[in-house]
Coordinates of C-alpha atoms and ligand atoms in Angstrom, one line a residue:
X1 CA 19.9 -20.3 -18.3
X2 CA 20.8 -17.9 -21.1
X3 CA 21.2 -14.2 -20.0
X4 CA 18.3 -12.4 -20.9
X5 CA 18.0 -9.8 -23.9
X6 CA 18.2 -6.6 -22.2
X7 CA 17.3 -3.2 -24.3
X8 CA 18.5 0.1 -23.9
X9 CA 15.6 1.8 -24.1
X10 CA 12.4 1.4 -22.2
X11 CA 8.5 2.8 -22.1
X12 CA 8.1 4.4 -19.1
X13 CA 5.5 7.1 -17.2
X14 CA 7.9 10.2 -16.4
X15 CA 6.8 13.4 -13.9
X16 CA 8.6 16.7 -14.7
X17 CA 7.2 18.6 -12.5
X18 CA 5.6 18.3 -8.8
X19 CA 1.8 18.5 -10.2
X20 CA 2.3 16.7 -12.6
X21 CA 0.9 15.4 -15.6
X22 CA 2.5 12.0 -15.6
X23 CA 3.8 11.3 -19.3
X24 CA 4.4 8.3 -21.2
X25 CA 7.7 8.3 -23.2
X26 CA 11.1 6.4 -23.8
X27 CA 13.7 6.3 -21.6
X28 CA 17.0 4.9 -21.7
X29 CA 17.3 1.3 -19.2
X30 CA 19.9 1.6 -15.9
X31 CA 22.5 -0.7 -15.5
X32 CA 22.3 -2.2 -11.5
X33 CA 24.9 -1.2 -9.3
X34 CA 26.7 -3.9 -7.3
X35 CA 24.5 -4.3 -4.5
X36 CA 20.9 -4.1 -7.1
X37 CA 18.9 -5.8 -9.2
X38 CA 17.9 -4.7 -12.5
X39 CA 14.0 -6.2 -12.6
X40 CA 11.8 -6.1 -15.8
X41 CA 8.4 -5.0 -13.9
X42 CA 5.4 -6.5 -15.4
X43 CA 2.6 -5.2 -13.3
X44 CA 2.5 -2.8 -11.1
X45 CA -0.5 -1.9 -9.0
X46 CA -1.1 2.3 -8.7
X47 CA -2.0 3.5 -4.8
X48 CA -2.6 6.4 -3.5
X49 CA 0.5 7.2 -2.9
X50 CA 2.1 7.1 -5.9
X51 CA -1.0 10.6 -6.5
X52 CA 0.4 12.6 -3.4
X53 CA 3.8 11.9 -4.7
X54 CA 3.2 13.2 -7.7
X55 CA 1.0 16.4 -6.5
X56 CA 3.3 17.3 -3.8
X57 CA 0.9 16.6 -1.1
X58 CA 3.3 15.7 1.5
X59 CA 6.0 17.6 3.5
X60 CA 9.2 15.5 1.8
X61 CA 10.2 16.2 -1.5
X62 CA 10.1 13.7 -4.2
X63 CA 12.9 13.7 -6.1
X64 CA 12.1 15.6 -10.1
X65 CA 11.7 13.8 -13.1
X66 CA 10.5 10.7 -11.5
X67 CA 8.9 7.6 -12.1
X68 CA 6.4 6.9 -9.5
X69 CA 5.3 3.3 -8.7
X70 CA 6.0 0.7 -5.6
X71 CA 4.2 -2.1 -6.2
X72 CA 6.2 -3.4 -9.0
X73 CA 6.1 -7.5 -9.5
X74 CA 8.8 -8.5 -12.2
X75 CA 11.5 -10.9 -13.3
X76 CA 14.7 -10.1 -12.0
X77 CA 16.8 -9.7 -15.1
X78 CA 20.4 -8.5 -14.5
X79 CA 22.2 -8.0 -10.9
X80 CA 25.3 -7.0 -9.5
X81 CA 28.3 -8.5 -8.2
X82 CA 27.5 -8.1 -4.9
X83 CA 24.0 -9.8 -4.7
X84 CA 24.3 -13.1 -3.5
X85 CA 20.9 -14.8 -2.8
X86 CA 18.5 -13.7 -5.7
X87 CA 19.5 -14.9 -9.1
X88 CA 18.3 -14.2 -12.4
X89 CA 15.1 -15.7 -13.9
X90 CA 13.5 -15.3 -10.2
X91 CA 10.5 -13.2 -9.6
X92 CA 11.2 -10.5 -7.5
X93 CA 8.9 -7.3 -6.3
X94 CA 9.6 -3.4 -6.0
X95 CA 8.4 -2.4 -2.2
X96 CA 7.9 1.4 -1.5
X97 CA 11.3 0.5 0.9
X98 CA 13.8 0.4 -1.9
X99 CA 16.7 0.4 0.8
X100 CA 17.4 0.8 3.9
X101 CA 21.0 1.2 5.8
X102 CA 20.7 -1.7 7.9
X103 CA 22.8 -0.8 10.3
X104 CA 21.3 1.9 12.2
X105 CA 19.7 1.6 15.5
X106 CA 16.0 1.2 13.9
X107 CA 17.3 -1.1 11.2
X108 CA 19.0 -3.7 14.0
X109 CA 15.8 -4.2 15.5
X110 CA 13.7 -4.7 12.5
X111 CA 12.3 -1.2 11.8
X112 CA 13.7 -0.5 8.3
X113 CA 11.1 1.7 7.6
X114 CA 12.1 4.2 9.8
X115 CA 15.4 4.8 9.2
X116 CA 16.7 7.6 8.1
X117 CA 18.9 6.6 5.2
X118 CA 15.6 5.2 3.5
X119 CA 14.9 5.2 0.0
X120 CA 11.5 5.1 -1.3
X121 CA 10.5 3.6 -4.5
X122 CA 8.6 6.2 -6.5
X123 CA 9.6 8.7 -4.5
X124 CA 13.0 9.4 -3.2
X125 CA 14.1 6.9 -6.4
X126 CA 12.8 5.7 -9.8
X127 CA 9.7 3.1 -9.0
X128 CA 8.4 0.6 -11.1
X129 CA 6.1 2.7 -13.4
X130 CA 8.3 1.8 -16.2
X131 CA 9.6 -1.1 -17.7
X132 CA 13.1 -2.3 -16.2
X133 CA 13.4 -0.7 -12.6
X134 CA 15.9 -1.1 -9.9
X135 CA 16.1 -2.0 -6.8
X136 CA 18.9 -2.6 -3.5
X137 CA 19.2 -6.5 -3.7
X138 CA 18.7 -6.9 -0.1
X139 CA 15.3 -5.0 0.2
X140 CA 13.6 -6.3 -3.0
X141 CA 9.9 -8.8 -2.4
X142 CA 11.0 -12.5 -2.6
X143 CA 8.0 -13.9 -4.9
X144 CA 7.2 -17.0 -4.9
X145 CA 6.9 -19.2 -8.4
X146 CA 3.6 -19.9 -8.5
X147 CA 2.1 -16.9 -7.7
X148 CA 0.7 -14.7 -10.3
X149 CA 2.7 -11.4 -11.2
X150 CA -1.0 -9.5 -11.9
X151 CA -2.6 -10.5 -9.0
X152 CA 0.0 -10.4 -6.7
X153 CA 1.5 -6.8 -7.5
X154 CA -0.9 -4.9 -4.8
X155 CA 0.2 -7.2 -2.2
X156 CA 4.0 -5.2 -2.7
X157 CA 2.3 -2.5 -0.9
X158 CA -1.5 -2.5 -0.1
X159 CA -0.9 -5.9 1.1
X160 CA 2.3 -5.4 3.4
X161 CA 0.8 -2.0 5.1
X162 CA -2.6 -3.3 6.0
X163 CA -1.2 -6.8 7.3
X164 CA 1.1 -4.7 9.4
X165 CA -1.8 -2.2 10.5
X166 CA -3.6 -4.9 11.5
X167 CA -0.9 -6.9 13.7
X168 CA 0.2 -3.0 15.3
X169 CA -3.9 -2.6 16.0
X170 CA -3.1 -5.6 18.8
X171 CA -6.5 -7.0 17.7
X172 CA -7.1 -10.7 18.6
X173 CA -9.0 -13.7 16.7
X174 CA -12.7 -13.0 17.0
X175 CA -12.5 -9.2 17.6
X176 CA -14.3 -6.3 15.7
X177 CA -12.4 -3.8 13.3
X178 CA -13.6 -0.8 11.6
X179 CA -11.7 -0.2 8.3
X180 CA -12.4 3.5 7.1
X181 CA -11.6 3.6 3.4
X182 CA -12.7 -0.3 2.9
X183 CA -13.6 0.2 -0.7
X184 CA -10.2 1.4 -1.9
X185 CA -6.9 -0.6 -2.5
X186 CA -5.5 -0.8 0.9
X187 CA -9.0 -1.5 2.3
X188 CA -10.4 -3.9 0.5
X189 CA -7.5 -6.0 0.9
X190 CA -7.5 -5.0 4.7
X191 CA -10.9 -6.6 5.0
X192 CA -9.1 -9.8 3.4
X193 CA -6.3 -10.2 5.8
X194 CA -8.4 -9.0 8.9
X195 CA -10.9 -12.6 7.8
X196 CA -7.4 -14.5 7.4
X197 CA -6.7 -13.7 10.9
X198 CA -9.5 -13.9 12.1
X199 CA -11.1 -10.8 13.1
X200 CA -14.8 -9.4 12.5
X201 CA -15.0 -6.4 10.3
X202 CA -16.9 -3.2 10.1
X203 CA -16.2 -1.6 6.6
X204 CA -16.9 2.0 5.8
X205 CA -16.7 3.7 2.6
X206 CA -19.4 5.5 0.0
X207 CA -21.2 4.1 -2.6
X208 CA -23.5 1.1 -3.9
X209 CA -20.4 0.0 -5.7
X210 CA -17.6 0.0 -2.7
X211 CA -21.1 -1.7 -0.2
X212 CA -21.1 -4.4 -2.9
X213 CA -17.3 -5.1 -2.9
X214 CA -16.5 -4.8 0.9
X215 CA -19.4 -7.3 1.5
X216 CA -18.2 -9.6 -1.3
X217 CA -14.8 -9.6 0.3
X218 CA -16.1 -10.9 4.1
X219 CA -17.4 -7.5 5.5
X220 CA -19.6 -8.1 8.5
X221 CA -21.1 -4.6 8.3
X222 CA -20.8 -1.6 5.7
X223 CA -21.7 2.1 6.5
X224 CA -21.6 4.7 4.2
X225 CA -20.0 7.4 5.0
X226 CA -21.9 9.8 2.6
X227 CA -25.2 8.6 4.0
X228 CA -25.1 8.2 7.2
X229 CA -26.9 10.3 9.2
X230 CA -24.4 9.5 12.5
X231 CA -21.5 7.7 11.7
X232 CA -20.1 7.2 14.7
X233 CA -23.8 5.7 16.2
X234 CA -23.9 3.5 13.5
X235 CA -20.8 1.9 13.8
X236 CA -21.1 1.1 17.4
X237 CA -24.1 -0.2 16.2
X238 CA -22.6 -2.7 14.1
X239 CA -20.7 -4.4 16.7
X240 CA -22.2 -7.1 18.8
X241 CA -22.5 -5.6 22.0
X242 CA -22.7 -1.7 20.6
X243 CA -20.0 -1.0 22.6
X244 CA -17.9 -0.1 19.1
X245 CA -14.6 -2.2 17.8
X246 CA -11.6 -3.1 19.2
X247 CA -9.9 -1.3 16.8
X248 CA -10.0 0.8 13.7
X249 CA -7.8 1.3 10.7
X250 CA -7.7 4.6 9.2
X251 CA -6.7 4.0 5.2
X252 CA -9.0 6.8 3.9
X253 CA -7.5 10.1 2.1
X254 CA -9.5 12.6 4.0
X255 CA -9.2 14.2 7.3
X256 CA -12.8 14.1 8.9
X257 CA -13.1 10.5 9.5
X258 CA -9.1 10.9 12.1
X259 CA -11.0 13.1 13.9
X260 CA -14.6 10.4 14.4
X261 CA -12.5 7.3 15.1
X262 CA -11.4 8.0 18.7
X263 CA -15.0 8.5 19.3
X264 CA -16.4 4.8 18.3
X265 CA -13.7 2.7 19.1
X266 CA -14.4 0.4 22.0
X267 CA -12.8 1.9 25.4
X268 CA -9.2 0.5 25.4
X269 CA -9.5 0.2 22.2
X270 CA -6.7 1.0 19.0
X271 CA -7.0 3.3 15.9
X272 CA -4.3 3.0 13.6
X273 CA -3.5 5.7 11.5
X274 CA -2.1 4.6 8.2
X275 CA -4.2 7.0 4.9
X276 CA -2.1 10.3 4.8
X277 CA -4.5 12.7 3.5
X278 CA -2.5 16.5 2.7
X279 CA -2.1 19.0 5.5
X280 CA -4.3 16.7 7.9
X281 CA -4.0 16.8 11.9
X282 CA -5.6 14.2 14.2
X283 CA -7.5 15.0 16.9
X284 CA -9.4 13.6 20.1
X285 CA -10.8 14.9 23.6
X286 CA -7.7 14.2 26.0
X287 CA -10.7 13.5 28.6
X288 CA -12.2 10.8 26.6
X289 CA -8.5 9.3 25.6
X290 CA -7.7 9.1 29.2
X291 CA -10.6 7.5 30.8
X292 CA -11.6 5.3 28.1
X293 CA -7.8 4.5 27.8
X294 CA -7.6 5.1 23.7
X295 CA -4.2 4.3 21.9
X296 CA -4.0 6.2 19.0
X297 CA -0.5 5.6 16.7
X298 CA 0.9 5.8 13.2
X299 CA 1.3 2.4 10.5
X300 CA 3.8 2.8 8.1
X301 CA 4.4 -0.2 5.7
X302 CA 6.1 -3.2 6.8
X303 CA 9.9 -4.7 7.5
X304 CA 11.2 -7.6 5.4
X305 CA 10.1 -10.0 7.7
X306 CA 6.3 -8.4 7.6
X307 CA 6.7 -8.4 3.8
X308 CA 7.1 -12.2 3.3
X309 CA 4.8 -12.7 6.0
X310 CA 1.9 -10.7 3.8
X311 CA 3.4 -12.7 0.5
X312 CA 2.5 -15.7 2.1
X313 CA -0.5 -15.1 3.3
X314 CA -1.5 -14.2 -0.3
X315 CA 0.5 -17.4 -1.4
X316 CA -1.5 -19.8 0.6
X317 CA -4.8 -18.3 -1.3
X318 CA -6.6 -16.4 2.0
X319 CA -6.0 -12.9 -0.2
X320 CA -8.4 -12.2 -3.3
X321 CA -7.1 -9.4 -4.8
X322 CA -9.8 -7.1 -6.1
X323 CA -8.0 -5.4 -9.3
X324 CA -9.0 -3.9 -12.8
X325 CA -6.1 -4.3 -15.7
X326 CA -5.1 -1.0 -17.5
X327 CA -2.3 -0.2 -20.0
X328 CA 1.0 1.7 -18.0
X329 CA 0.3 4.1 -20.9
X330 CA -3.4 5.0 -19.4
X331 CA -1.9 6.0 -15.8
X332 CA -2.8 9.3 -16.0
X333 CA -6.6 8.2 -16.4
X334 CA -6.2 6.0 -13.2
X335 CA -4.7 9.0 -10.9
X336 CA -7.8 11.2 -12.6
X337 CA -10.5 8.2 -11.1
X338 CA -8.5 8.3 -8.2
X339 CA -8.8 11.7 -7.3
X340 CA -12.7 11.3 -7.1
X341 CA -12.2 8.6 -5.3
X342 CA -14.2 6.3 -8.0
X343 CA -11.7 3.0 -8.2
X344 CA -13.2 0.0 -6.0
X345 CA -10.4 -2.0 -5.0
X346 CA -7.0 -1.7 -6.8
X347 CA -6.1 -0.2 -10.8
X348 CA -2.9 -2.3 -11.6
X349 CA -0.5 -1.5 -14.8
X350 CA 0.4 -3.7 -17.3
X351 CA 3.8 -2.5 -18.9
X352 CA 3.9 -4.0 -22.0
X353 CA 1.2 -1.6 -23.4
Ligands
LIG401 O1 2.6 2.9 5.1 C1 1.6 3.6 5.1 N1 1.1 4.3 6.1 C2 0.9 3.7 3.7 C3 1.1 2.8 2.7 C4 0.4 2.8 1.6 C5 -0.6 3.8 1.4 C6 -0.1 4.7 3.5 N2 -0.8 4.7 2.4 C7 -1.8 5.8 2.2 C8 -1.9 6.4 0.9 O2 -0.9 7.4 0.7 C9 -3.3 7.0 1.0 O3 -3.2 8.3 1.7 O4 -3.0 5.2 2.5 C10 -4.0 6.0 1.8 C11 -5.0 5.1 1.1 O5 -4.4 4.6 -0.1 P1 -5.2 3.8 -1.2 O6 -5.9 2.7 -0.5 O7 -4.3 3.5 -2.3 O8 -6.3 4.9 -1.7 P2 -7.7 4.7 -2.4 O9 -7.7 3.5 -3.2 O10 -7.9 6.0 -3.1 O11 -8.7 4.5 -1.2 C12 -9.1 5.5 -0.4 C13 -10.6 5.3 0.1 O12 -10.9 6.2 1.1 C14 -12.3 6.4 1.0 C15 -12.5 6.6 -0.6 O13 -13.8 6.5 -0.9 C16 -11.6 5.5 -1.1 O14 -12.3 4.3 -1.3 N3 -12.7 7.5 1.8 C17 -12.5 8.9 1.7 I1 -11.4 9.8 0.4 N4 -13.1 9.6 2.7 C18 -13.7 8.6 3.5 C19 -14.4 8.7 4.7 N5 -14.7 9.9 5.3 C20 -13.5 7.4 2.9 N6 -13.9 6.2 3.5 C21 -14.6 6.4 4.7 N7 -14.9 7.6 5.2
LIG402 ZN1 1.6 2.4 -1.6

């Protein structure tokens, strides 16, 4: 196929300072170096993250200008002479892991995200926020064909993390999990995957709006967290025996709710913490943890293998996607709904406007 037309310069949404605003201008386009691809990202979908990056929120510094964005789903459109088994014309997506050293002790056994050399798309590098991003060869989404670059572009994060979540929360076919945050992007796709594989779930979030969605999308159960007049009650209500669920996914951007979860799950039960709200702590009885025998750990995004995993399960159709279309020029107004929490589902980016 003829090599596609490449410009030099590109619209993308730049942050000068940690705080940001985020600010729409021209930029010039990178030229891949010989282990990346050069991809021309269509969609991108906007998550949390991609706000605490650019308030500072977290204790890792981001590096300054920078384009946020991890969930980029493009065309890959120029690649170096290094990268084998990718070729141009194929769709391709930007993961929050941009790269990883693959050689280090975590990387040999499959935990990429952990290692130390990492680079993080939107973060530590440029991220797809902008029209032509790159990305290391060997880390970049392998996206199928036939699936849809729009829809598909939350998977590239919100997708991978929950999917992993949910297979680290050891839950089995028919159990019960609570998703806290089940009306935002990484929850309301949680409650998709959890009904792919299987599992019951109790969704909690605020609002008439987020009750509507999570139930749409296979909720058993929905509490509302600005409601309810005992959370944690109510939630061990919802499950069958009232004994609470097997396990519990914490996706929410607030502290309060780490602290209730070790006190409905089900005895021998998981919470998974994966939402990183600013200067939070978790915190639980150690008398309760021990005799109810409580595992509490940390989710953090996915390895390759996870990654084509939660790309296929989209593929195959179990994964509706619930997303609203915005301009990569109206970002800012998405981080601004965001930080009142008022986006059911997932705000993705269209970069040609
Ligand atoms: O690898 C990871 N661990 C990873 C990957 C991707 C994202 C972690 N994250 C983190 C993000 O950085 C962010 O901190 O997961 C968190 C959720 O990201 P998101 O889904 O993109 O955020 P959102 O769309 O704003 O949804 C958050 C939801 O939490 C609800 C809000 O109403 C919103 O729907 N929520 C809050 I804030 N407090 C709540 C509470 N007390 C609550 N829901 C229930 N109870
Ligand atoms: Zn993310």
């Amino acid at each position: 196929m003829a090599a596609p037309q490449i410009p030099s310069v590109q619209w993308a949404q730049v942050i000068e300072k940690s705080g940001g605003p985020t600010e729409y201008k021209q930029i010039p386009v990178q030229k891949p170096g010989p282990d990346e691809v050069l991809i021309n990202v269509k969609y991108s979908g906007v998550c949390h993250t991609d706000l605490h990056a650019m308030m500072g929120d977290w204790p890792l510094d981001t590096k300054l200008p920078l384009i946020g964005g991890h969930e980029g789903a493009g065309i890959v459109v120029a690649k170096g002479e290094l990268v084998q088994d990718i070729e141009i014309g194929d769709y391709a997506g930007i993961k929050w892991l941009n790269a990883s050293c693959l050689s280090c002790s975590y990387c040999q056994t499959s935990d990429e995200p952990l290692c130390a050399k990492a680079l993080l798309s939107g973060y530590t590098v440029d991220g797809s926020f902008q029209q032509y991003a790159i990305a290391k060869a060997l880390h970049v989404a392998r996206i199928p064909k036939e699936c849809d670059l729009e829809a598909i572009s939350p998977i590239l994060c919100a997708g991978i993390t929950v999917y992993k979540g949910l297979k680290e929360s050891g839950a089995r076919a028919g159990q019960w999990v609570a998703i806290v945050g089940a009306g935002g992007g990484l929850g309301s796709i949680a409650i998709q995957y959890a009904k792919a594989m299987g599992l019951h779930t109790i969704a909690i979030d605020g609002g008439d709006e987020k009750r509507d969605l999570c139930k749409k999308l296979g909720a058993s159960a929905f509490v509302d967290f600005t409601t309810s007049k005992n959370l944690v009650a109510e939630v061990k209500a919802a499950s069958p025996d009232g004994l609470g669920p097997n396990a519990v996914l914490l996706v929410a951007v607030s502290e309060k709710p780490f602290q209730q979860a070790t006190q409905y799950v089900r005895s021998r039960g998981t919470v998974v913490c994966i939402g990183l709200p600013a200067n939070a702590n978790i915190s639980a009885p150690v008398f309760d943890t021990v005799i109810r025998m409580i595992n509490i750990k940390g989710s953090y995004v996915g390895n390759r293998s996870d990654s084509a995993e939660a790309i296929e399960f989209y593929r195959r159709g179990l994964i509706n996607v619930p997303f609203k279309t915005i301009g990569l020029s109206e970002l800012q107004s998405a981080y601004d709904l965001m930080k009142k929490g008022a986006i059911a589902g997932r705000i993705v980016v269209d970069t040609s406007r």
